[in-house]
PDB file of C-alpha atoms in Angstrom:
ATOM      1  CA  MET A   1       3.915  -1.819  16.592  1.00 52.00           C
ATOM      2  CA  THR A   2       6.885   1.066  16.125  1.00 68.00           C
ATOM      3  CA  ASP A   3       6.536   4.788  17.387  1.00 82.00           C
ATOM      4  CA  GLU A   4       8.801   5.337  14.649  1.00 93.00           C
ATOM      5  CA  PRO A   5       7.618   7.583  12.142  1.00 98.00           C
ATOM      6  CA  TYR A   6       8.100   4.809   9.279  1.00 98.00           C
ATOM      7  CA  ARG A   7       8.378   1.087   9.474  1.00 98.00           C
ATOM      8  CA  ILE A   8       9.761  -1.108   6.707  1.00 98.00           C
ATOM      9  CA  VAL A   9       8.644  -5.397   5.570  1.00 98.00           C
ATOM     10  CA  GLY A  10      11.073  -6.919   4.118  1.00 97.00           C
ATOM     11  CA  GLU A  11      15.006  -6.627   2.403  1.00 97.00           C
ATOM     12  CA  PRO A  12      15.802  -3.940   1.478  1.00 98.00           C
ATOM     13  CA  ARG A  13      18.355  -4.892  -1.269  1.00 97.00           C
ATOM     14  CA  PHE A  14      21.134  -3.101  -3.982  1.00 97.00           C
ATOM     15  CA  GLY A  15      19.364  -2.949  -7.120  1.00 97.00           C
ATOM     16  CA  GLY A  16      16.166  -4.157  -5.900  1.00 98.00           C
ATOM     17  CA  ILE A  17      12.112  -2.831  -5.834  1.00 98.00           C
ATOM     18  CA  LEU A  18      11.414  -0.265  -3.505  1.00 98.00           C
ATOM     19  CA  ILE A  19       8.017  -0.050  -2.827  1.00 98.00           C
ATOM     20  CA  ILE A  20       7.496   3.579  -0.119  1.00 98.00           C
ATOM     21  CA  ALA A  21       4.348   4.235   0.169  1.00 98.00           C
ATOM     22  CA  ASP A  22       4.071   7.954   2.285  1.00 98.00           C
ATOM     23  CA  HIS A  23       0.391   7.019   3.340  1.00 98.00           C
ATOM     24  CA  ALA A  24      -0.018   3.681   3.737  1.00 98.00           C
ATOM     25  CA  SER A  25      -1.208   3.812   8.360  1.00 98.00           C
ATOM     26  CA  ASN A  26      -3.898   5.529  10.184  1.00 98.00           C
ATOM     27  CA  ARG A  27      -2.623   5.695  13.050  1.00 98.00           C
ATOM     28  CA  VAL A  28      -2.761   7.806  15.610  1.00 98.00           C
ATOM     29  CA  PRO A  29      -0.506   8.544  18.541  1.00 97.00           C
ATOM     30  CA  ASP A  30      -1.888   7.655  21.592  1.00 96.00           C
ATOM     31  CA  ASP A  31      -1.214  10.548  23.283  1.00 96.00           C
ATOM     32  CA  ILE A  32      -2.204  13.426  19.857  1.00 97.00           C
ATOM     33  CA  ASN A  33      -6.038  14.669  19.424  1.00 98.00           C
ATOM     34  CA  LEU A  34      -6.978  14.906  16.911  1.00 98.00           C
ATOM     35  CA  GLY A  35     -10.381  16.489  17.836  1.00 97.00           C
ATOM     36  CA  ILE A  36     -11.839  14.567  15.183  1.00 97.00           C
ATOM     37  CA  ASP A  37     -14.407  11.259  14.935  1.00 96.00           C
ATOM     38  CA  PRO A  38     -12.291   7.965  15.093  1.00 96.00           C
ATOM     39  CA  ALA A  39     -14.558   7.051  12.207  1.00 96.00           C
ATOM     40  CA  LEU A  40     -13.065   9.420   9.615  1.00 97.00           C
ATOM     41  CA  LEU A  41      -9.725   6.889  10.192  1.00 97.00           C
ATOM     42  CA  ASP A  42     -11.483   4.271   8.498  1.00 96.00           C
ATOM     43  CA  LEU A  43     -11.377   7.122   5.192  1.00 95.00           C
ATOM     44  CA  HIS A  44      -9.299   8.381   2.851  1.00 94.00           C
ATOM     45  CA  ILE A  45      -8.340  11.996   4.467  1.00 96.00           C
ATOM     46  CA  ALA A  46      -6.130   9.660   7.109  1.00 97.00           C
ATOM     47  CA  HIS A  47      -4.941   7.014   5.009  1.00 98.00           C
ATOM     48  CA  ASP A  48      -4.318   5.545   1.366  1.00 98.00           C
ATOM     49  CA  ILE A  49      -7.453   2.746   1.769  1.00 98.00           C
ATOM     50  CA  GLY A  50      -6.019  -0.705   0.688  1.00 98.00           C
ATOM     51  CA  VAL A  51      -1.867   0.327  -0.087  1.00 98.00           C
ATOM     52  CA  MET A  52      -0.450  -1.202   2.841  1.00 98.00           C
ATOM     53  CA  GLY A  53      -2.090  -4.799   2.022  1.00 98.00           C
ATOM     54  CA  VAL A  54      -0.770  -3.628  -1.152  1.00 98.00           C
ATOM     55  CA  ALA A  55       3.131  -2.976   0.527  1.00 98.00           C
ATOM     56  CA  GLU A  56       2.919  -6.021   1.743  1.00 98.00           C
ATOM     57  CA  ARG A  57       2.548  -8.925  -0.255  1.00 98.00           C
ATOM     58  CA  MET A  58       5.205  -7.415  -3.018  1.00 98.00           C
ATOM     59  CA  ALA A  59       7.173  -6.789  -0.285  1.00 98.00           C
ATOM     60  CA  THR A  60       7.298 -11.092   0.158  1.00 96.00           C
ATOM     61  CA  ARG A  61       8.307 -11.095  -3.302  1.00 95.00           C
ATOM     62  CA  PRO A  62      12.396 -11.913  -3.294  1.00 93.00           C
ATOM     63  CA  GLY A  63      14.061  -8.343  -4.016  1.00 95.00           C
ATOM     64  CA  THR A  64      11.895  -5.747  -2.852  1.00 98.00           C
ATOM     65  CA  ALA A  65      11.130  -4.197   0.128  1.00 98.00           C
ATOM     66  CA  ALA A  66       8.498  -1.445   1.629  1.00 98.00           C
ATOM     67  CA  PHE A  67       9.131   1.371   3.604  1.00 98.00           C
ATOM     68  CA  LEU A  68       6.246   2.129   5.687  1.00 98.00           C
ATOM     69  CA  GLY A  69       4.680   5.729   6.094  1.00 98.00           C
ATOM     70  CA  ASN A  70       3.404   4.889  10.055  1.00 98.00           C
ATOM     71  CA  ALA A  71       1.440   7.846  11.005  1.00 98.00           C
ATOM     72  CA  SER A  72      -1.954   9.162   9.690  1.00 98.00           C
ATOM     73  CA  ARG A  73      -1.617  11.874   7.154  1.00 97.00           C
ATOM     74  CA  LEU A  74      -3.394  13.713   9.475  1.00 98.00           C
ATOM     75  CA  VAL A  75      -1.058  13.604  12.281  1.00 98.00           C
ATOM     76  CA  CYS A  76       1.352  14.603   9.169  1.00 98.00           C
ATOM     77  CA  ASP A  77       1.474  14.132   6.073  1.00 98.00           C
ATOM     78  CA  PHE A  78       4.876  12.919   4.084  1.00 98.00           C
ATOM     79  CA  ASN A  79       4.459  13.482   1.027  1.00 97.00           C
ATOM     80  CA  ARG A  80       4.059  17.341   1.172  1.00 96.00           C
ATOM     81  CA  GLU A  81       7.310  20.029   1.509  1.00 95.00           C
ATOM     82  CA  PRO A  82       8.423  20.871   5.019  1.00 93.00           C
ATOM     83  CA  HIS A  83       6.691  24.358   4.433  1.00 93.00           C
ATOM     84  CA  ALA A  84       3.338  23.879   2.748  1.00 93.00           C
ATOM     85  CA  PRO A  85       0.152  24.241   4.363  1.00 88.00           C
ATOM     86  CA  ALA A  86      -1.132  21.259   4.555  1.00 93.00           C
ATOM     87  CA  ILE A  87       2.062  18.824   6.271  1.00 97.00           C
ATOM     88  CA  ILE A  88      -0.304  19.869   8.984  1.00 98.00           C
ATOM     89  CA  PRO A  89      -3.685  20.055   7.644  1.00 97.00           C
ATOM     90  CA  ILE A  90      -6.176  21.913   9.084  1.00 97.00           C
ATOM     91  CA  ALA A  91      -8.671  20.571   7.230  1.00 96.00           C
ATOM     92  CA  SER A  92      -8.936  18.104   5.280  1.00 93.00           C
ATOM     93  CA  ASP A  93     -12.185  17.268   2.294  1.00 88.00           C
ATOM     94  CA  GLY A  94     -14.047  19.114   3.859  1.00 88.00           C
ATOM     95  CA  HIS A  95     -14.141  17.500   7.814  1.00 94.00           C
ATOM     96  CA  ALA A  96     -12.641  19.618  10.164  1.00 96.00           C
ATOM     97  CA  ILE A  97      -9.125  18.219  11.552  1.00 97.00           C
ATOM     98  CA  PRO A  98      -9.433  21.074  15.096  1.00 97.00           C
ATOM     99  CA  GLY A  99      -6.597  19.090  16.659  1.00 97.00           C
ATOM    100  CA  ASN A 100      -4.420  20.647  14.009  1.00 98.00           C
ATOM    101  CA  ALA A 101      -4.620  24.249  15.085  1.00 97.00           C
ATOM    102  CA  LEU A 102      -1.392  24.630  16.356  1.00 97.00           C
ATOM    103  CA  SER A 103       0.949  26.615  17.994  1.00 97.00           C
ATOM    104  CA  HIS A 104       4.077  27.768  16.335  1.00 97.00           C
ATOM    105  CA  GLU A 105       5.953  25.663  18.629  1.00 98.00           C
ATOM    106  CA  ALA A 106       4.089  22.618  18.722  1.00 98.00           C
ATOM    107  CA  HIS A 107       3.697  22.360  14.199  1.00 98.00           C
ATOM    108  CA  GLU A 108       7.876  22.632  14.449  1.00 97.00           C
ATOM    109  CA  ALA A 109       7.530  19.883  17.174  1.00 98.00           C
ATOM    110  CA  ARG A 110       5.053  17.462  14.751  1.00 98.00           C
ATOM    111  CA  LEU A 111       7.448  17.604  11.825  1.00 98.00           C
ATOM    112  CA  GLU A 112      10.856  16.845  14.378  1.00 98.00           C
ATOM    113  CA  ARG A 113       9.168  14.180  16.015  1.00 98.00           C
ATOM    114  CA  PHE A 114       7.468  12.892  12.219  1.00 98.00           C
ATOM    115  CA  TYR A 115       8.571  14.221   9.108  1.00 98.00           C
ATOM    116  CA  HIS A 116      12.288  14.421   9.420  1.00 98.00           C
ATOM    117  CA  PRO A 117      13.106  11.205  10.720  1.00 98.00           C
ATOM    118  CA  TYR A 118      10.506  10.297   7.970  1.00 98.00           C
ATOM    119  CA  ASN A 119      12.518  11.578   5.688  1.00 98.00           C
ATOM    120  CA  GLU A 120      15.830  11.138   7.441  1.00 98.00           C
ATOM    121  CA  ALA A 121      15.725   7.218   7.509  1.00 98.00           C
ATOM    122  CA  LEU A 122      14.518   6.901   3.881  1.00 98.00           C
ATOM    123  CA  ALA A 123      17.638   8.814   2.705  1.00 98.00           C
ATOM    124  CA  ALA A 124      19.403   6.801   4.405  1.00 98.00           C
ATOM    125  CA  LEU A 125      18.213   3.358   3.046  1.00 98.00           C
ATOM    126  CA  LEU A 126      18.714   4.928  -0.019  1.00 98.00           C
ATOM    127  CA  ASP A 127      22.301   5.895  -0.129  1.00 98.00           C
ATOM    128  CA  ASP A 128      22.666   2.956   1.705  1.00 98.00           C
ATOM    129  CA  LYS A 129      20.683  -0.116  -0.608  1.00 97.00           C
ATOM    130  CA  PRO A 130      19.602   1.838  -4.016  1.00 98.00           C
ATOM    131  CA  PRO A 131      17.457   0.142  -5.539  1.00 98.00           C
ATOM    132  CA  ALA A 132      17.001  -0.083  -9.494  1.00 98.00           C
ATOM    133  CA  LEU A 133      13.382   0.810  -9.289  1.00 98.00           C
ATOM    134  CA  ILE A 134      11.364   2.900  -6.763  1.00 98.00           C
ATOM    135  CA  LEU A 135       7.187   2.008  -6.157  1.00 98.00           C
ATOM    136  CA  SER A 136       5.865   4.828  -4.690  1.00 98.00           C
ATOM    137  CA  LEU A 137       2.010   3.810  -4.396  1.00 98.00           C
ATOM    138  CA  HIS A 138      -0.300   5.544  -2.911  1.00 98.00           C
ATOM    139  CA  SER A 139      -4.384   5.632  -3.514  1.00 97.00           C
ATOM    140  CA  PHE A 140      -7.689   7.780  -4.602  1.00 95.00           C
ATOM    141  CA  THR A 141     -11.368   7.533  -4.153  1.00 90.00           C
ATOM    142  CA  PRO A 142     -13.583   6.987  -6.726  1.00 88.00           C
ATOM    143  CA  SER A 143     -15.033  10.566  -5.916  1.00 77.00           C
ATOM    144  CA  LEU A 144     -14.540  13.388  -3.545  1.00 68.00           C
ATOM    145  CA  ALA A 145     -17.369  13.856  -0.680  1.00 65.00           C
ATOM    146  CA  SER A 146     -17.295  17.834  -1.778  1.00 64.00           C
ATOM    147  CA  ASN A 147     -16.898  16.657  -4.848  1.00 68.00           C
ATOM    148  CA  PRO A 148     -19.415  13.836  -5.215  1.00 72.00           C
ATOM    149  CA  ASP A 149     -20.193  14.095  -8.880  1.00 70.00           C
ATOM    150  CA  GLU A 150     -17.316  14.625 -10.213  1.00 77.00           C
ATOM    151  CA  LYS A 151     -16.257  10.652 -10.751  1.00 80.00           C
ATOM    152  CA  ARG A 152     -13.143   9.891 -11.460  1.00 86.00           C
ATOM    153  CA  PRO A 153     -13.005   6.594 -14.219  1.00 91.00           C
ATOM    154  CA  TRP A 154      -9.687   5.172 -14.122  1.00 94.00           C
ATOM    155  CA  GLN A 155      -8.571   2.501 -12.713  1.00 96.00           C
ATOM    156  CA  VAL A 156      -4.652   3.490 -11.657  1.00 97.00           C
ATOM    157  CA  GLY A 157      -3.236   6.298 -12.769  1.00 96.00           C
ATOM    158  CA  VAL A 158       0.589   6.639 -13.179  1.00 97.00           C
ATOM    159  CA  LEU A 159       2.150   9.874 -12.026  1.00 96.00           C
ATOM    160  CA  TYR A 160       5.479  10.808 -12.446  1.00 96.00           C
ATOM    161  CA  ASN A 161       7.050  15.154 -12.213  1.00 95.00           C
ATOM    162  CA  GLN A 162       9.877  15.818 -14.631  1.00 94.00           C
ATOM    163  CA  ASP A 163      11.806  11.635 -15.427  1.00 95.00           C
ATOM    164  CA  GLU A 164       8.997  10.386 -16.946  1.00 96.00           C
ATOM    165  CA  ARG A 165      11.435   7.242 -17.764  1.00 96.00           C
ATOM    166  CA  ALA A 166       9.853   4.442 -16.270  1.00 98.00           C
ATOM    167  CA  ALA A 167       6.144   6.407 -16.524  1.00 97.00           C
ATOM    168  CA  ARG A 168       6.455   5.372 -20.751  1.00 97.00           C
ATOM    169  CA  LEU A 169       7.235   1.925 -19.470  1.00 98.00           C
ATOM    170  CA  ALA A 170       4.350   1.561 -17.081  1.00 98.00           C
ATOM    171  CA  ILE A 171       1.708   2.924 -19.119  1.00 98.00           C
ATOM    172  CA  PRO A 172       0.977   0.353 -21.777  1.00 98.00           C
ATOM    173  CA  MET A 173       1.386  -2.616 -19.918  1.00 98.00           C
ATOM    174  CA  LEU A 174      -1.367  -1.366 -16.921  1.00 98.00           C
ATOM    175  CA  GLU A 175      -3.404  -0.530 -19.660  1.00 98.00           C
ATOM    176  CA  ALA A 176      -2.471  -3.901 -21.642  1.00 98.00           C
ATOM    177  CA  GLU A 177      -3.799  -5.440 -18.708  1.00 97.00           C
ATOM    178  CA  GLY A 178      -7.086  -4.509 -19.535  1.00 97.00           C
ATOM    179  CA  LEU A 179      -6.840  -1.348 -17.000  1.00 98.00           C
ATOM    180  CA  ILE A 180      -8.188   1.985 -17.364  1.00 97.00           C
ATOM    181  CA  VAL A 181      -4.779   3.959 -16.243  1.00 97.00           C
ATOM    182  CA  GLY A 182      -4.598   7.698 -16.321  1.00 95.00           C
ATOM    183  CA  ASP A 183      -1.762   9.757 -17.432  1.00 95.00           C
ATOM    184  CA  GLN A 184      -1.793  11.924 -14.398  1.00 93.00           C
ATOM    185  CA  GLN A 185      -4.490  11.367 -13.184  1.00 89.00           C
ATOM    186  CA  PRO A 186      -7.028  12.027 -11.208  1.00 87.00           C
ATOM    187  CA  TYR A 187      -3.738  14.403  -9.839  1.00 85.00           C
ATOM    188  CA  SER A 188      -0.225  15.300 -11.559  1.00 89.00           C
ATOM    189  CA  GLY A 189       3.216  14.767 -10.184  1.00 88.00           C
ATOM    190  CA  LYS A 190       4.372  17.646 -11.168  1.00 89.00           C
ATOM    191  CA  LEU A 191       2.700  19.139  -8.346  1.00 85.00           C
ATOM    192  CA  LEU A 192       2.547  16.212  -5.892  1.00 81.00           C
ATOM    193  CA  ASN A 193       4.868  14.525  -6.062  1.00 90.00           C
ATOM    194  CA  ALA A 194       7.318  15.618  -2.622  1.00 95.00           C
ATOM    195  CA  THR A 195       8.653  12.320  -2.278  1.00 97.00           C
ATOM    196  CA  MET A 196       9.437  11.468  -5.063  1.00 97.00           C
ATOM    197  CA  ASN A 197      11.277  15.026  -6.025  1.00 96.00           C
ATOM    198  CA  ARG A 198      12.596  14.382  -3.473  1.00 96.00           C
ATOM    199  CA  HIS A 199      14.752  11.293  -3.285  1.00 98.00           C
ATOM    200  CA  ALA A 200      14.242  10.186  -6.224  1.00 97.00           C
ATOM    201  CA  GLU A 201      14.375  12.874  -8.655  1.00 96.00           C
ATOM    202  CA  ALA A 202      16.957  15.234  -7.032  1.00 95.00           C
ATOM    203  CA  GLU A 203      18.944  12.135  -7.155  1.00 95.00           C
ATOM    204  CA  GLY A 204      18.274  11.037 -11.039  1.00 95.00           C
ATOM    205  CA  ARG A 205      16.423   7.003  -9.592  1.00 97.00           C
ATOM    206  CA  PRO A 206      14.426   6.113 -11.760  1.00 97.00           C
ATOM    207  CA  TYR A 207      11.079   5.684 -10.008  1.00 98.00           C
ATOM    208  CA  LEU A 208       7.230   4.911 -10.707  1.00 97.00           C
ATOM    209  CA  GLY A 209       4.247   7.002  -9.341  1.00 97.00           C
ATOM    210  CA  VAL A 210       1.054   4.468  -9.325  1.00 98.00           C
ATOM    211  CA  GLU A 211      -2.515   5.197  -8.045  1.00 97.00           C
ATOM    212  CA  ILE A 212      -4.557   2.623  -7.606  1.00 98.00           C
ATOM    213  CA  ARG A 213      -8.139   3.108  -6.984  1.00 97.00           C
ATOM    214  CA  GLN A 214      -9.899   2.532  -3.281  1.00 95.00           C
ATOM    215  CA  ASP A 215     -12.555   0.892  -4.419  1.00 95.00           C
ATOM    216  CA  GLY A 216      -9.617  -1.757  -5.685  1.00 97.00           C
ATOM    217  CA  ILE A 217      -7.768  -2.744  -3.424  1.00 98.00           C
ATOM    218  CA  ALA A 218     -10.410  -1.801   0.170  1.00 97.00           C
ATOM    219  CA  GLU A 219      -9.834  -6.045   0.139  1.00 97.00           C
ATOM    220  CA  GLU A 220      -7.165  -8.324   0.251  1.00 98.00           C
ATOM    221  CA  VAL A 221      -7.976 -10.229  -3.046  1.00 98.00           C
ATOM    222  CA  GLY A 222      -7.372  -7.065  -4.865  1.00 98.00           C
ATOM    223  CA  GLN A 223      -4.829  -6.536  -2.937  1.00 98.00           C
ATOM    224  CA  ALA A 224      -3.981  -9.537  -3.715  1.00 98.00           C
ATOM    225  CA  VAL A 225      -3.986  -9.031  -6.877  1.00 98.00           C
ATOM    226  CA  TRP A 226      -2.279  -5.697  -7.665  1.00 98.00           C
ATOM    227  CA  ALA A 227       0.723  -6.474  -5.358  1.00 98.00           C
ATOM    228  CA  GLU A 228       0.607  -9.841  -7.629  1.00 98.00           C
ATOM    229  CA  ARG A 229       0.754  -6.907 -10.667  1.00 98.00           C
ATOM    230  CA  LEU A 230       2.377  -4.479  -9.818  1.00 98.00           C
ATOM    231  CA  GLY A 231       5.130  -7.280  -9.018  1.00 98.00           C
ATOM    232  CA  ARG A 232       5.748  -7.959 -12.463  1.00 98.00           C
ATOM    233  CA  ILE A 233       5.230  -5.080 -14.635  1.00 98.00           C
ATOM    234  CA  CYS A 234       8.206  -3.322 -11.425  1.00 98.00           C
ATOM    235  CA  ASN A 235      10.111  -6.081 -12.158  1.00 97.00           C
ATOM    236  CA  VAL A 236       9.699  -5.559 -16.434  1.00 98.00           C
ATOM    237  CA  VAL A 237      10.503  -1.571 -15.690  1.00 98.00           C
ATOM    238  CA  ALA A 238      13.119  -3.042 -13.358  1.00 97.00           C
ATOM    239  CA  LEU A 239      15.287  -4.353 -16.108  1.00 96.00           C
ATOM    240  CA  ALA A 240      14.799  -1.863 -19.255  1.00 97.00           C
ATOM    241  CA  ILE A 241      15.785   1.296 -16.732  1.00 93.00           C
ATOM    242  CA  THR A 242      19.661  -0.667 -15.562  1.00 78.00           C
TER     243      THR A 242
END
């Protein structure tokens, strides 16, 4: 697998659909020691479970491509502002990440290796082949280990900040699929939207922020269902906006 902080799947096209999945991978480069049990890399703290499978399937559709994060969010969280404390987390959902207790110099070196090249490549791609719609794709856990009593009933959430054009089109379409849809749930796009704030809202590019509950896409069958569903919905939204 490439050591770049991102992977591109499919062929990005002017006027197409570009999926951006910041947390698609749980990869930790061999020269980085997070100081954690390797089993934690299979959990949601390391990556958005199921998202890679959905995005890669969607990217087989003509006119659709995917820009995927290629490092675990425990290494570097691409969906954070550059000075946010959690960009290189020292703890996540109750688990300490001792290998991320870095000096200032090591912290900056980590950002230079992962965060900045990721964002620079994404900005260049969007400028070179601007899509009709960006799909910001994430997944969320049915409950947090640190708060197991707080269940999340939504099967999918739609997130946005100021630009809600695509969200207002997509929410009723998702509800028509018989889904429990969270409007700004389980997170608010006004708080957790760094990648879209930078690359979509700041540039006036329409985007759809989607969070799928992980138990719906943990297996290949669910990934295929959601890839087909989101492919249909994104095409309709892209046509309506343009």
